[in-house]
Amino acid sequence: MNDSGMEQPQEMWAAFLKGDDGGLEKLYQLYFDQLYAYGFRYCADAVFVEDAIQDLFIKFINTRHKLTTPSSVKNYLFGSFKNLLIDKLRAEKRQSAYDSPFEFSLAIDDKVMEKEQAMLLHKKLQRAMEQLTARQREAIYLRFYENFSYQEISSILDLSPKATYKLMARAIEALRAIYKIGAAFILWTLQSAFLS
């Protein structure tokens, strides 16, 4: 446990690897909502996504003897879940990778939304996001909504860090071109939009 007395994900994972299924159960409870929200952006079928999350954690139990300690448990869970979800979607012929766009709606704080100008900005940004590629939207979601680092995003998207930076730069540049405003303002808008 850390100084605050709260068990951290790394400690939960370490306990699981040592045979304590309670560690994995705690990780399940900690990350279920985030994994569900991420998976639902690939497939808007709640039961399918929930089953995929269950399958992921069952797979961890069945392969515990082969698992190691990742540098970031959250990053590992997201990457593993994405791979499993896409495999399940392909197996059921629901889609091939990236056939269905990665979708999400921007959230914005209610206090900010009360202002008419902020509402217009939010709608404009949402329309601009719809013009990006699925991969660009996913990168922006992971960076600004889930707060993953570029290194972690590169792992989840199975890209090199350089390709991840390029992908994000192209997404920001595309938004800038659509908005016809500076990149710094786009970044500020994205960060504001993801505060909820």
mmCIF file of C-alpha atoms in Angstrom:
data_model
loop_
_atom_site.group_PDB
_atom_site.id
_atom_site.type_symbol
_atom_site.label_atom_id
_atom_site.label_comp_id
_atom_site.label_asym_id
_atom_site.label_seq_id
_atom_site.Cartn_x
_atom_site.Cartn_y
_atom_site.Cartn_z
ATOM 1 C CA MET A 1 0.000 0.000 0.000
ATOM 2 C CA ASN A 2 1.114 3.561 -0.613
ATOM 3 C CA ASP A 3 1.400 6.345 1.962
ATOM 4 C CA SER A 4 -2.292 7.299 1.674
ATOM 5 C CA GLY A 5 -3.344 3.746 2.605
ATOM 6 C CA MET A 6 -5.018 3.187 -0.775
ATOM 7 C CA GLU A 7 -3.978 0.123 -2.709
ATOM 8 C CA GLN A 8 -2.642 1.030 -6.145
ATOM 9 C CA PRO A 9 -3.303 -0.834 -9.434
ATOM 10 C CA GLN A 10 0.299 -2.126 -9.509
ATOM 11 C CA GLU A 11 -0.196 -3.619 -6.036
ATOM 12 C CA MET A 12 -3.525 -5.180 -7.050
ATOM 13 C CA TRP A 13 -1.899 -6.738 -10.121
ATOM 14 C CA ALA A 14 1.063 -8.008 -8.081
ATOM 15 C CA ALA A 15 -1.338 -9.615 -5.583
ATOM 16 C CA PHE A 16 -3.212 -11.282 -8.456
ATOM 17 C CA LEU A 17 -0.001 -12.659 -9.957
ATOM 18 C CA LYS A 18 0.814 -14.162 -6.537
ATOM 19 C CA GLY A 19 -2.516 -16.032 -6.561
ATOM 20 C CA ASP A 20 -4.880 -13.542 -4.901
ATOM 21 C CA ASP A 21 -7.952 -13.316 -7.161
ATOM 22 C CA GLY A 22 -9.136 -10.444 -4.981
ATOM 23 C CA GLY A 23 -6.466 -8.263 -6.608
ATOM 24 C CA LEU A 24 -7.968 -8.910 -10.032
ATOM 25 C CA GLU A 25 -11.484 -8.331 -8.699
ATOM 26 C CA LYS A 26 -10.394 -4.925 -7.396
ATOM 27 C CA LEU A 27 -8.936 -4.051 -10.805
ATOM 28 C CA TYR A 28 -12.189 -5.157 -12.424
ATOM 29 C CA GLN A 29 -14.174 -2.862 -10.139
ATOM 30 C CA LEU A 30 -11.714 -0.003 -10.593
ATOM 31 C CA TYR A 31 -11.597 -0.074 -14.402
ATOM 32 C CA PHE A 32 -14.914 -1.607 -15.482
ATOM 33 C CA ASP A 33 -16.627 1.714 -16.242
ATOM 34 C CA GLN A 34 -13.668 3.051 -18.220
ATOM 35 C CA LEU A 35 -13.251 -0.167 -20.206
ATOM 36 C CA TYR A 36 -16.984 -0.272 -20.865
ATOM 37 C CA ALA A 37 -17.027 3.353 -22.113
ATOM 38 C CA TYR A 38 -14.029 2.643 -24.362
ATOM 39 C CA GLY A 39 -15.496 -0.599 -25.745
ATOM 40 C CA PHE A 40 -18.893 0.976 -26.375
ATOM 41 C CA ARG A 41 -17.205 3.359 -28.797
ATOM 42 C CA TYR A 42 -16.301 0.348 -30.943
ATOM 43 C CA CYS A 43 -19.562 -1.535 -30.571
ATOM 44 C CA ALA A 44 -22.803 -0.002 -29.280
ATOM 45 C CA ASP A 45 -24.000 -3.329 -27.883
ATOM 46 C CA ALA A 46 -23.910 -3.183 -24.087
ATOM 47 C CA VAL A 47 -24.150 -6.950 -23.565
ATOM 48 C CA PHE A 48 -21.406 -7.644 -26.109
ATOM 49 C CA VAL A 49 -19.046 -5.123 -24.482
ATOM 50 C CA GLU A 50 -19.787 -6.387 -20.961
ATOM 51 C CA ASP A 51 -19.157 -9.967 -22.106
ATOM 52 C CA ALA A 52 -15.856 -8.883 -23.665
ATOM 53 C CA ILE A 53 -14.754 -7.332 -20.360
ATOM 54 C CA GLN A 54 -15.687 -10.557 -18.535
ATOM 55 C CA ASP A 55 -13.772 -12.571 -21.145
ATOM 56 C CA LEU A 56 -10.706 -10.399 -20.641
ATOM 57 C CA PHE A 57 -10.590 -10.974 -16.899
ATOM 58 C CA ILE A 58 -11.287 -14.704 -17.299
ATOM 59 C CA LYS A 59 -8.405 -14.825 -19.781
ATOM 60 C CA PHE A 60 -6.151 -13.202 -17.176
ATOM 61 C CA ILE A 61 -7.086 -15.901 -14.643
ATOM 62 C CA ASN A 62 -6.483 -18.688 -17.166
ATOM 63 C CA THR A 63 -3.104 -17.308 -18.266
ATOM 64 C CA ARG A 64 -1.890 -15.953 -14.920
ATOM 65 C CA HIS A 65 1.197 -18.189 -14.982
ATOM 66 C CA LYS A 66 2.328 -16.508 -18.258
ATOM 67 C CA LEU A 67 1.658 -12.903 -17.221
ATOM 68 C CA THR A 68 4.258 -10.387 -16.111
ATOM 69 C CA THR A 69 4.026 -7.027 -14.394
ATOM 70 C CA PRO A 70 3.386 -4.198 -16.883
ATOM 71 C CA SER A 71 4.806 -0.725 -16.335
ATOM 72 C CA SER A 72 1.220 0.617 -16.350
ATOM 73 C CA VAL A 73 -1.654 -1.656 -15.406
ATOM 74 C CA LYS A 74 -4.252 0.716 -16.874
ATOM 75 C CA ASN A 75 -2.387 0.893 -20.177
ATOM 76 C CA TYR A 76 -2.056 -2.893 -20.262
ATOM 77 C CA LEU A 77 -5.771 -3.383 -19.530
ATOM 78 C CA PHE A 78 -6.831 -0.974 -22.280
ATOM 79 C CA GLY A 79 -4.475 -2.492 -24.853
ATOM 80 C CA SER A 80 -5.473 -6.060 -23.970
ATOM 81 C CA PHE A 81 -9.162 -5.178 -23.973
ATOM 82 C CA LYS A 82 -8.978 -3.460 -27.344
ATOM 83 C CA ASN A 83 -7.233 -6.487 -28.917
ATOM 84 C CA LEU A 84 -9.728 -8.933 -27.422
ATOM 85 C CA LEU A 85 -12.720 -6.783 -28.431
ATOM 86 C CA ILE A 86 -11.567 -6.434 -32.040
ATOM 87 C CA ASP A 87 -10.884 -10.193 -32.212
ATOM 88 C CA LYS A 88 -14.416 -10.896 -30.915
ATOM 89 C CA LEU A 89 -15.946 -8.425 -33.391
ATOM 90 C CA ARG A 90 -14.065 -10.058 -36.262
ATOM 91 C CA ALA A 91 -14.978 -13.572 -35.089
ATOM 92 C CA GLU A 92 -18.654 -12.639 -35.068
ATOM 93 C CA LYS A 93 -18.212 -10.870 -38.406
ATOM 94 C CA ARG A 94 -19.532 -7.656 -36.888
ATOM 95 C CA GLN A 95 -16.615 -5.718 -38.349
ATOM 96 C CA SER A 96 -13.026 -5.858 -39.394
ATOM 97 C CA ALA A 97 -10.674 -3.542 -37.552
ATOM 98 C CA TYR A 98 -11.751 0.069 -38.004
ATOM 99 C CA ASP A 99 -14.731 -0.738 -40.274
ATOM 100 C CA SER A 100 -16.967 0.867 -37.681
ATOM 101 C CA PRO A 101 -15.778 4.314 -36.684
ATOM 102 C CA PHE A 102 -14.532 4.969 -33.203
ATOM 103 C CA GLU A 103 -17.276 7.257 -31.890
ATOM 104 C CA PHE A 104 -17.624 9.495 -28.897
ATOM 105 C CA SER A 105 -19.390 12.661 -27.923
ATOM 106 C CA LEU A 106 -17.594 15.420 -26.148
ATOM 107 C CA ALA A 107 -18.624 16.236 -22.603
ATOM 108 C CA ILE A 108 -18.411 19.696 -21.190
ATOM 109 C CA ASP A 109 -19.003 21.048 -17.698
ATOM 110 C CA ASP A 110 -22.612 22.179 -17.074
ATOM 111 C CA LYS A 111 -21.462 25.581 -15.820
ATOM 112 C CA VAL A 112 -19.603 26.167 -19.062
ATOM 113 C CA MET A 113 -22.511 24.846 -21.116
ATOM 114 C CA GLU A 114 -24.777 27.527 -19.665
ATOM 115 C CA LYS A 115 -22.957 30.080 -21.741
ATOM 116 C CA GLU A 116 -24.334 30.306 -25.269
ATOM 117 C CA GLN A 117 -20.891 30.889 -26.774
ATOM 118 C CA ALA A 118 -19.529 27.748 -25.096
ATOM 119 C CA MET A 119 -22.450 25.730 -26.444
ATOM 120 C CA LEU A 120 -21.756 26.931 -29.969
ATOM 121 C CA LEU A 121 -18.067 26.117 -29.545
ATOM 122 C CA HIS A 122 -18.930 22.650 -28.270
ATOM 123 C CA LYS A 123 -21.206 21.945 -31.253
ATOM 124 C CA LYS A 124 -18.602 23.214 -33.698
ATOM 125 C CA LEU A 125 -15.914 21.041 -32.118
ATOM 126 C CA GLN A 126 -18.214 17.998 -32.200
ATOM 127 C CA ARG A 127 -18.886 18.530 -35.927
ATOM 128 C CA ALA A 128 -15.162 18.966 -36.543
ATOM 129 C CA MET A 129 -14.393 15.745 -34.638
ATOM 130 C CA GLU A 130 -16.808 13.865 -36.912
ATOM 131 C CA GLN A 131 -14.631 14.830 -39.888
ATOM 132 C CA LEU A 132 -11.537 13.153 -38.422
ATOM 133 C CA THR A 133 -10.640 9.537 -39.142
ATOM 134 C CA ALA A 134 -11.645 6.892 -36.606
ATOM 135 C CA ARG A 135 -7.987 6.473 -35.656
ATOM 136 C CA GLN A 136 -7.563 10.224 -35.066
ATOM 137 C CA ARG A 137 -10.706 10.340 -32.907
ATOM 138 C CA GLU A 138 -9.462 7.380 -30.891
ATOM 139 C CA ALA A 139 -6.073 9.000 -30.305
ATOM 140 C CA ILE A 140 -7.724 12.225 -29.146
ATOM 141 C CA TYR A 141 -10.065 10.264 -26.860
ATOM 142 C CA LEU A 142 -7.178 8.364 -25.265
ATOM 143 C CA ARG A 143 -5.068 11.508 -24.841
ATOM 144 C CA PHE A 144 -7.626 14.027 -23.629
ATOM 145 C CA TYR A 145 -10.348 11.855 -22.078
ATOM 146 C CA GLU A 146 -8.338 8.994 -20.571
ATOM 147 C CA ASN A 147 -5.151 11.062 -20.041
ATOM 148 C CA PHE A 148 -2.825 8.459 -21.528
ATOM 149 C CA SER A 149 0.676 9.540 -22.468
ATOM 150 C CA TYR A 150 1.808 9.378 -26.093
ATOM 151 C CA GLN A 151 3.909 6.320 -25.226
ATOM 152 C CA GLU A 152 0.867 4.573 -23.747
ATOM 153 C CA ILE A 153 -1.296 5.536 -26.727
ATOM 154 C CA SER A 154 1.311 4.123 -29.097
ATOM 155 C CA SER A 155 1.119 0.821 -27.218
ATOM 156 C CA ILE A 156 -2.692 0.711 -27.270
ATOM 157 C CA LEU A 157 -2.921 1.649 -30.949
ATOM 158 C CA ASP A 158 0.006 -0.613 -31.849
ATOM 159 C CA LEU A 159 1.935 2.270 -33.431
ATOM 160 C CA SER A 160 5.441 3.542 -32.950
ATOM 161 C CA PRO A 161 5.718 6.619 -30.701
ATOM 162 C CA LYS A 162 6.746 8.640 -33.766
ATOM 163 C CA ALA A 163 3.653 7.497 -35.688
ATOM 164 C CA THR A 164 1.501 8.340 -32.659
ATOM 165 C CA TYR A 165 2.878 11.879 -32.517
ATOM 166 C CA LYS A 166 2.227 12.230 -36.262
ATOM 167 C CA LEU A 167 -1.316 10.906 -35.900
ATOM 168 C CA MET A 168 -2.083 13.343 -33.097
ATOM 169 C CA ALA A 169 -0.426 16.243 -34.934
ATOM 170 C CA ARG A 170 -2.491 15.506 -38.048
ATOM 171 C CA ALA A 171 -5.672 15.332 -35.981
ATOM 172 C CA ILE A 172 -4.925 18.687 -34.317
ATOM 173 C CA GLU A 173 -3.973 20.193 -37.685
ATOM 174 C CA ALA A 174 -7.206 18.897 -39.243
ATOM 175 C CA LEU A 175 -9.235 20.419 -36.410
ATOM 176 C CA ARG A 176 -7.294 23.657 -36.763
ATOM 177 C CA ALA A 177 -8.049 23.778 -40.493
ATOM 178 C CA ILE A 178 -11.741 23.077 -39.901
ATOM 179 C CA TYR A 179 -11.944 25.624 -37.093
ATOM 180 C CA LYS A 180 -9.654 28.084 -38.907
ATOM 181 C CA ILE A 181 -8.018 28.990 -35.601
ATOM 182 C CA GLY A 182 -4.683 28.325 -33.900
ATOM 183 C CA ALA A 183 -3.572 24.928 -32.653
ATOM 184 C CA ALA A 184 -3.141 26.249 -29.095
ATOM 185 C CA PHE A 185 -6.819 27.215 -28.996
ATOM 186 C CA ILE A 186 -7.785 23.754 -30.313
ATOM 187 C CA LEU A 187 -5.797 22.104 -27.506
ATOM 188 C CA TRP A 188 -7.401 24.377 -24.915
ATOM 189 C CA THR A 189 -10.864 23.602 -26.326
ATOM 190 C CA LEU A 190 -10.227 19.839 -26.265
ATOM 191 C CA GLN A 191 -8.948 19.958 -22.686
ATOM 192 C CA SER A 192 -11.952 22.040 -21.600
ATOM 193 C CA ALA A 193 -14.376 19.745 -23.397
ATOM 194 C CA PHE A 194 -13.089 16.663 -21.604
ATOM 195 C CA LEU A 195 -13.452 18.127 -18.123
ATOM 196 C CA SER A 196 -16.608 16.681 -16.621
#
